mmCIF file of C-alpha atoms in Angstrom:
data_model
loop_
_atom_site.group_PDB
_atom_site.id
_atom_site.type_symbol
_atom_site.label_atom_id
_atom_site.label_comp_id
_atom_site.label_asym_id
_atom_site.label_seq_id
_atom_site.Cartn_x
_atom_site.Cartn_y
_atom_site.Cartn_z
ATOM 1 C CA MET B 1 0.029 -0.474 0.188
ATOM 2 C CA GLU B 2 1.758 3.121 -0.771
ATOM 3 C CA THR B 3 1.896 6.218 1.596
ATOM 4 C CA GLN B 4 1.841 10.256 0.741
ATOM 5 C CA ALA B 5 5.282 11.608 1.048
ATOM 6 C CA GLU B 6 5.475 14.057 3.895
ATOM 7 C CA SER B 7 6.450 17.221 3.852
ATOM 8 C CA MET B 8 9.729 18.704 3.718
ATOM 9 C CA LYS B 9 10.437 20.063 6.908
ATOM 10 C CA THR B 10 10.769 24.180 6.163
ATOM 11 C CA ILE B 11 12.219 27.031 7.260
ATOM 12 C CA VAL B 12 12.605 30.681 5.764
ATOM 13 C CA PHE B 13 14.514 33.641 6.874
ATOM 14 C CA ALA B 14 12.157 37.271 5.947
ATOM 15 C CA GLY B 15 11.026 39.493 7.789
ATOM 16 C CA THR B 16 12.396 42.440 5.731
ATOM 17 C CA SER B 17 11.316 42.806 2.093
ATOM 18 C CA ILE B 18 8.540 40.749 3.014
ATOM 19 C CA ASP B 19 6.506 40.841 6.614
ATOM 20 C CA LEU B 20 6.435 37.601 8.310
ATOM 21 C CA GLN B 21 2.856 37.185 8.719
ATOM 22 C CA GLU B 22 3.139 37.176 4.566
ATOM 23 C CA ALA B 23 5.616 34.641 4.851
ATOM 24 C CA GLY B 24 4.138 32.251 6.908
ATOM 25 C CA LYS B 25 1.822 32.581 4.375
ATOM 26 C CA LEU B 26 2.625 31.911 1.617
ATOM 27 C CA SER B 27 4.892 29.613 2.135
ATOM 28 C CA GLY B 28 3.004 27.473 4.653
ATOM 29 C CA ALA B 29 6.736 27.038 6.219
ATOM 30 C CA THR B 30 8.161 28.225 10.319
ATOM 31 C CA VAL B 31 9.428 32.088 9.673
ATOM 32 C CA GLN B 32 11.749 33.401 11.661
ATOM 33 C CA GLY B 33 13.869 37.511 11.596
ATOM 34 C CA PRO B 34 17.316 37.357 8.690
ATOM 35 C CA VAL B 35 19.180 34.757 8.732
ATOM 36 C CA LYS B 36 22.284 35.432 10.209
ATOM 37 C CA ARG B 37 25.467 33.199 11.338
ATOM 38 C CA GLY B 38 25.386 30.575 12.312
ATOM 39 C CA ASP B 39 21.008 30.016 11.537
ATOM 40 C CA VAL B 40 20.969 27.383 9.188
ATOM 41 C CA THR B 41 23.775 25.613 10.792
ATOM 42 C CA GLN B 42 21.304 25.653 13.659
ATOM 43 C CA ALA B 43 18.079 25.564 11.612
ATOM 44 C CA VAL B 44 19.967 22.140 10.200
ATOM 45 C CA LYS B 45 19.932 21.144 14.125
ATOM 46 C CA GLN B 46 16.710 21.117 14.563
ATOM 47 C CA GLY B 47 15.630 19.084 11.252
ATOM 48 C CA TYR B 48 14.599 21.399 8.487
ATOM 49 C CA ASP B 49 15.752 19.697 5.471
ATOM 50 C CA LEU B 50 13.940 22.585 3.311
ATOM 51 C CA ILE B 51 15.122 26.245 3.946
ATOM 52 C CA GLY B 52 14.104 29.930 2.326
ATOM 53 C CA ILE B 53 17.176 32.835 3.275
ATOM 54 C CA ILE B 54 15.417 36.057 1.695
ATOM 55 C CA ASP B 55 16.934 38.675 4.133
ATOM 56 C CA GLY B 56 19.654 38.563 6.576
ATOM 57 C CA ILE B 57 21.668 40.894 7.909
ATOM 58 C CA PHE B 58 24.519 42.233 6.500
ATOM 59 C CA PHE B 59 27.109 44.758 8.266
ATOM 60 C CA HIS B 60 26.105 44.824 11.722
ATOM 61 C CA ARG B 61 26.915 41.358 12.845
ATOM 62 C CA ALA B 62 28.646 38.366 10.890
ATOM 63 C CA ALA B 63 25.827 37.445 7.982
ATOM 64 C CA VAL B 64 25.093 34.179 7.281
ATOM 65 C CA GLY B 65 28.375 31.995 6.137
ATOM 66 C CA HIS B 66 29.183 30.200 3.256
ATOM 67 C CA ARG B 67 30.414 26.842 4.709
ATOM 68 C CA GLU B 68 27.196 26.820 7.216
ATOM 69 C CA ILE B 69 24.938 26.626 3.484
ATOM 70 C CA LEU B 70 28.231 24.528 2.164
ATOM 71 C CA GLY B 71 27.476 22.625 4.956
ATOM 72 C CA ALA B 72 23.700 22.189 5.167
ATOM 73 C CA LEU B 73 24.236 20.844 1.112
ATOM 74 C CA ARG B 74 26.213 18.239 1.659
ATOM 75 C CA LYS B 75 24.161 16.885 4.741
ATOM 76 C CA ASN B 76 21.142 16.943 1.485
ATOM 77 C CA VAL B 77 19.296 20.557 3.622
ATOM 78 C CA THR B 78 17.446 22.402 0.276
ATOM 79 C CA ILE B 79 18.194 25.890 0.397
ATOM 80 C CA VAL B 80 16.677 28.572 -1.909
ATOM 81 C CA GLY B 81 17.250 31.415 -1.912
ATOM 82 C CA GLY B 82 16.667 35.450 -3.395
ATOM 83 C CA CYS B 83 15.622 38.280 -3.458
ATOM 84 C CA SER B 84 18.412 39.298 -0.911
ATOM 85 C CA MET B 85 20.676 38.060 1.107
ATOM 86 C CA GLY B 86 19.305 34.996 0.200
ATOM 87 C CA ALA B 87 19.842 36.442 -3.817
ATOM 88 C CA LEU B 88 23.607 37.507 -2.786
ATOM 89 C CA ARG B 89 24.681 33.765 -1.484
ATOM 90 C CA ALA B 90 22.154 32.248 -4.234
ATOM 91 C CA SER B 91 24.657 33.709 -7.097
ATOM 92 C CA GLU B 92 28.034 32.740 -4.495
ATOM 93 C CA MET B 93 26.578 28.877 -3.680
ATOM 94 C CA ASP B 94 24.269 28.193 -6.890
ATOM 95 C CA ARG B 95 27.288 25.993 -8.307
ATOM 96 C CA HIS B 96 27.500 24.107 -4.909
ATOM 97 C CA GLY B 97 23.143 23.585 -5.345
ATOM 98 C CA MET B 98 21.930 26.394 -3.852
ATOM 99 C CA ILE B 99 18.817 26.991 -5.562
ATOM 100 C CA GLY B 100 17.991 30.665 -7.149
ATOM 101 C CA VAL B 101 15.557 32.529 -7.335
ATOM 102 C CA GLY B 102 14.282 36.080 -8.895
ATOM 103 C CA LYS B 103 15.922 38.603 -10.807
ATOM 104 C CA ILE B 104 17.844 39.699 -8.298
ATOM 105 C CA TYR B 105 19.982 36.802 -7.954
ATOM 106 C CA GLU B 106 20.281 36.375 -11.634
ATOM 107 C CA TRP B 107 22.023 40.219 -11.919
ATOM 108 C CA TYR B 108 24.273 38.983 -9.325
ATOM 109 C CA ARG B 109 25.094 35.654 -10.431
ATOM 110 C CA ASP B 110 25.539 37.781 -14.532
ATOM 111 C CA GLY B 111 27.532 40.707 -13.091
ATOM 112 C CA VAL B 112 24.918 43.612 -13.970
ATOM 113 C CA ILE B 113 25.436 44.173 -10.199
ATOM 114 C CA GLU B 114 27.934 43.568 -7.621
ATOM 115 C CA ASP B 115 27.982 45.535 -4.565
ATOM 116 C CA ASP B 116 26.980 44.197 -0.895
ATOM 117 C CA ASP B 117 24.839 47.630 -0.823
ATOM 118 C CA GLU B 118 22.628 46.960 -3.580
ATOM 119 C CA VAL B 119 20.226 45.488 -1.474
ATOM 120 C CA ALA B 120 21.396 46.140 1.795
ATOM 121 C CA VAL B 121 18.540 48.892 4.094
ATOM 122 C CA ALA B 122 17.910 50.082 7.606
ATOM 123 C CA THR B 123 16.067 48.052 9.533
ATOM 124 C CA ASN B 124 13.860 49.139 12.474
ATOM 125 C CA PRO B 125 15.477 46.546 14.954
ATOM 126 C CA ASP B 126 11.896 46.074 16.421
ATOM 127 C CA THR B 127 9.802 45.244 13.667
ATOM 128 C CA TYR B 128 12.422 44.899 10.509
ATOM 129 C CA GLU B 129 10.697 46.770 8.547
ATOM 130 C CA SER B 130 12.416 48.173 5.851
ATOM 131 C CA ILE B 131 13.536 52.162 6.774
ATOM 132 C CA SER B 132 15.201 53.489 4.008
ATOM 133 C CA ALA B 133 15.444 52.377 0.151
ATOM 134 C CA PRO B 134 17.005 49.331 -1.305
ATOM 135 C CA LEU B 135 19.017 50.104 -4.217
ATOM 136 C CA VAL B 136 17.720 48.127 -6.820
ATOM 137 C CA ASN B 137 14.711 49.213 -6.177
ATOM 138 C CA ILE B 138 15.505 52.342 -6.604
ATOM 139 C CA ARG B 139 16.998 51.591 -9.696
ATOM 140 C CA CYS B 140 14.342 49.988 -11.313
ATOM 141 C CA THR B 141 11.733 52.784 -9.983
ATOM 142 C CA PHE B 142 14.253 55.985 -11.830
ATOM 143 C CA LEU B 143 14.131 53.302 -15.179
ATOM 144 C CA SER B 144 10.112 53.410 -15.158
ATOM 145 C CA ALA B 145 9.862 57.232 -14.835
ATOM 146 C CA MET B 146 12.292 57.172 -17.808
ATOM 147 C CA ASP B 147 11.017 54.710 -19.574
ATOM 148 C CA GLU B 148 7.199 57.215 -18.646
ATOM 149 C CA GLY B 149 9.500 60.089 -19.930
ATOM 150 C CA ILE B 150 9.354 61.809 -17.132
ATOM 151 C CA ILE B 151 13.661 62.121 -17.157
ATOM 152 C CA SER B 152 15.710 61.613 -19.802
ATOM 153 C CA SER B 153 18.436 58.779 -19.511
ATOM 154 C CA GLY B 154 20.895 61.338 -18.186
ATOM 155 C CA GLN B 155 19.108 62.416 -15.628
ATOM 156 C CA GLU B 156 18.331 58.931 -14.699
ATOM 157 C CA THR B 157 21.913 58.201 -15.000
ATOM 158 C CA PHE B 158 22.487 61.180 -12.361
ATOM 159 C CA LEU B 159 20.092 60.240 -9.811
ATOM 160 C CA LEU B 160 21.404 56.630 -9.662
ATOM 161 C CA ASP B 161 25.166 58.602 -9.658
ATOM 162 C CA ILE B 162 24.251 60.232 -6.267
ATOM 163 C CA ALA B 163 22.519 57.574 -4.937
ATOM 164 C CA LYS B 164 25.504 55.350 -5.515
ATOM 165 C CA ALA B 165 27.483 57.166 -3.373
ATOM 166 C CA THR B 166 24.553 57.713 -0.917
ATOM 167 C CA HIS B 167 25.417 55.195 2.354
ATOM 168 C CA TYR B 168 22.572 52.896 2.044
ATOM 169 C CA SER B 169 20.954 53.319 5.364
ATOM 170 C CA LEU B 170 20.659 57.402 4.204
ATOM 171 C CA ARG B 171 18.894 57.105 0.902
ATOM 172 C CA SER B 172 15.568 58.069 0.122
ATOM 173 C CA TYR B 173 13.970 59.014 -2.921
ATOM 174 C CA TYR B 174 13.173 62.390 -1.526
ATOM 175 C CA GLY B 175 16.788 62.792 -0.222
ATOM 176 C CA ILE B 176 18.115 61.666 -2.971
ATOM 177 C CA ILE B 177 15.961 63.994 -6.162
ATOM 178 C CA LYS B 178 16.337 66.703 -4.161
ATOM 179 C CA SER B 179 19.821 66.013 -4.087
ATOM 180 C CA ALA B 180 19.216 66.140 -8.350
ATOM 181 C CA ARG B 181 17.421 69.515 -8.110
ATOM 182 C CA ASP B 182 19.174 71.189 -5.545
ATOM 183 C CA LYS B 183 22.343 70.458 -8.595
ATOM 184 C CA GLY B 184 20.806 72.105 -11.358
ATOM 185 C CA MET B 185 19.773 68.096 -12.466
ATOM 186 C CA LEU B 186 16.236 68.599 -12.071
ATOM 187 C CA ASP B 187 13.870 71.643 -12.129
ATOM 188 C CA GLU B 188 11.520 72.042 -9.524
ATOM 189 C CA GLN B 189 8.471 70.281 -11.618
ATOM 190 C CA THR B 190 10.680 67.738 -12.656
ATOM 191 C CA ALA B 191 11.428 66.746 -9.361
ATOM 192 C CA ALA B 192 7.763 66.957 -7.322
ATOM 193 C CA TYR B 193 6.915 64.670 -10.198
ATOM 194 C CA LEU B 194 8.681 62.348 -10.079
ATOM 195 C CA LEU B 195 9.032 62.264 -6.289
ATOM 196 C CA ASP B 196 5.404 61.498 -6.565
ATOM 197 C CA PHE B 197 5.737 59.164 -9.623
ATOM 198 C CA CYS B 198 7.961 57.280 -7.069
ATOM 199 C CA ARG B 199 6.697 57.439 -4.333
ATOM 200 C CA ASP B 200 3.241 56.011 -5.579
ATOM 201 C CA THR B 201 4.719 53.596 -8.140
ATOM 202 C CA GLU B 202 7.899 52.407 -6.654
ATOM 203 C CA VAL B 203 8.951 48.849 -8.199
ATOM 204 C CA ASP B 204 9.662 46.718 -5.408
ATOM 205 C CA ILE B 205 11.282 44.623 -7.457
ATOM 206 C CA LYS B 206 12.224 42.994 -4.040
ATOM 207 C CA ARG B 207 9.188 41.975 -2.844
ATOM 208 C CA LYS B 208 8.778 40.593 -6.400
ATOM 209 C CA ASP B 209 11.508 38.208 -5.623
ATOM 210 C CA ALA B 210 10.617 38.145 -2.150
ATOM 211 C CA GLN B 211 7.318 36.076 -3.487
ATOM 212 C CA ALA B 212 8.875 33.854 -6.475
ATOM 213 C CA VAL B 213 10.972 32.870 -3.093
ATOM 214 C CA LEU B 214 8.382 31.185 -1.753
ATOM 215 C CA SER B 215 6.610 30.583 -4.761
ATOM 216 C CA ARG B 216 9.391 27.984 -5.021
ATOM 217 C CA ILE B 217 9.075 27.236 -1.837
ATOM 218 C CA LYS B 218 5.563 25.968 -1.993
ATOM 219 C CA GLU B 219 6.220 24.000 -4.725
ATOM 220 C CA LEU B 220 9.747 22.318 -3.370
ATOM 221 C CA ASP B 221 7.549 21.301 -0.192
ATOM 222 C CA ILE B 222 5.098 18.729 -1.325
#
């Protein structure tokens, strides 16, 4: 008599790019805040055999290590990553079996972007909520504004240069656009219209990729 296979024991590390409640609802998994050094090793010890990495600690504490991911993969633990820390680690560890998901992962994998601070944000330590804008979202949103004819190609490049030169914890659409206006690259009307566009129609590529990671986890957890 055939029996149905048991579901995999699954944990997802998220909280910044997508909140924990939604991550749990979309994946059906146990959810925990952004991953840090040692969390993957601990999850393996606790018997998890499917691990999703979306958000993680970057600069103020030790980030999740390559060795612990490799150790988990060698124990036949399935690890899916995308969006933020997950995209970074998947682009570095996919040749060892980590599964990368989403556009940001592809950008890192293909060398379109390279720096860790492309996905880094400042967060509320109690809620994990982002309080600065990630550079990947800024890139996509300014490109969308250019496609809509709000800014020119030259203005888009200038705005992105300002964003790159701004510390990740201080990046905001208001600050970037104000700087461009103060430097004479944007007139008052264009600056005001662009700011409204960014606030109302931001291209949240991190959220989209987070949802893609959770969808892949749901598919695997059968």
